Amino acid sequence: MIRTQVEIDPVIGLAGFNAVRRLQADYAWALDLKICVFPQEGLLNYPGTEELLHAALA
């Protein structure tokens, strides 16, 4: 198993998360990839971050 962290924030949005999800699907035959999303700039510092976190967790 591999665990990776993916940053989310209103500037980046879910771009990195979506890219890692594609890798997760493409290499599911070879590895178990766990994704940990986190708001590097803080959960409450920028409007929209909490919504992005909810979207990624869904």
CSV table of C-alpha atoms in Angstrom, one decimal:
chain,number,residue,atom,x,y,z
A,1,MET,CA,0.0,0.0,0.0
A,2,ILE,CA,1.1,3.5,-0.8
A,3,ARG,CA,-0.3,6.6,1.0
A,4,THR,CA,0.0,10.0,-0.7
A,5,GLN,CA,-1.0,13.5,0.4
A,6,VAL,CA,-2.8,15.8,-2.0
A,7,GLU,CA,-3.1,19.5,-1.3
A,8,ILE,CA,-6.4,21.3,-2.0
A,9,ASP,CA,-7.2,25.0,-1.8
A,10,PRO,CA,-9.4,27.4,-3.8
A,11,VAL,CA,-6.5,28.3,-6.1
A,12,ILE,CA,-5.5,24.8,-7.0
A,13,GLY,CA,-9.0,23.4,-6.6
A,14,LEU,CA,-9.2,19.6,-7.1
A,15,ALA,CA,-6.6,19.5,-10.0
A,16,GLY,CA,-4.0,17.5,-8.0
A,17,PHE,CA,-6.6,15.3,-6.4
A,18,ASN,CA,-8.2,14.5,-9.8
A,19,ALA,CA,-4.8,13.7,-11.3
A,20,VAL,CA,-3.9,11.3,-8.4
A,21,ARG,CA,-7.4,9.7,-8.7
A,22,ARG,CA,-6.6,8.9,-12.4
A,23,LEU,CA,-3.3,7.4,-11.4
A,24,GLN,CA,-5.1,5.4,-8.7
A,25,ALA,CA,-7.5,4.0,-11.3
A,26,ASP,CA,-4.7,3.3,-13.9
A,27,TYR,CA,-2.5,1.4,-11.5
A,28,ALA,CA,-5.1,-0.3,-9.4
A,29,TRP,CA,-3.9,-3.6,-10.8
A,30,ALA,CA,-0.5,-3.1,-9.3
A,31,LEU,CA,-0.9,-1.2,-6.0
A,32,ASP,CA,-3.3,0.0,-3.3
A,33,LEU,CA,-3.1,3.8,-3.3
A,34,LYS,CA,-4.6,5.7,-0.4
A,35,ILE,CA,-5.2,9.4,-0.9
A,36,CYS,CA,-5.0,11.9,2.0
A,37,VAL,CA,-6.4,15.3,1.1
A,38,PHE,CA,-5.3,18.3,3.2
A,39,PRO,CA,-5.8,22.1,3.1
A,40,GLN,CA,-2.2,23.3,3.2
A,41,GLU,CA,-3.2,26.9,3.7
A,42,GLY,CA,-5.7,26.0,6.5
A,43,LEU,CA,-9.3,24.9,6.5
A,44,LEU,CA,-10.8,28.3,7.4
A,45,ASN,CA,-8.3,30.7,5.9
A,46,TYR,CA,-9.8,30.9,2.4
A,47,PRO,CA,-13.4,30.7,1.5
A,48,GLY,CA,-14.3,27.6,-0.5
A,49,THR,CA,-11.7,25.3,1.1
A,50,GLU,CA,-14.1,23.4,3.3
A,51,GLU,CA,-16.4,22.7,0.2
A,52,LEU,CA,-13.4,21.4,-1.7
A,53,LEU,CA,-12.5,19.1,1.2
A,54,HIS,CA,-16.1,17.8,1.3
A,55,ALA,CA,-16.0,17.2,-2.5
A,56,ALA,CA,-12.7,15.3,-2.3
A,57,LEU,CA,-13.9,13.1,0.6
A,58,ALA,CA,-17.1,12.3,-1.3
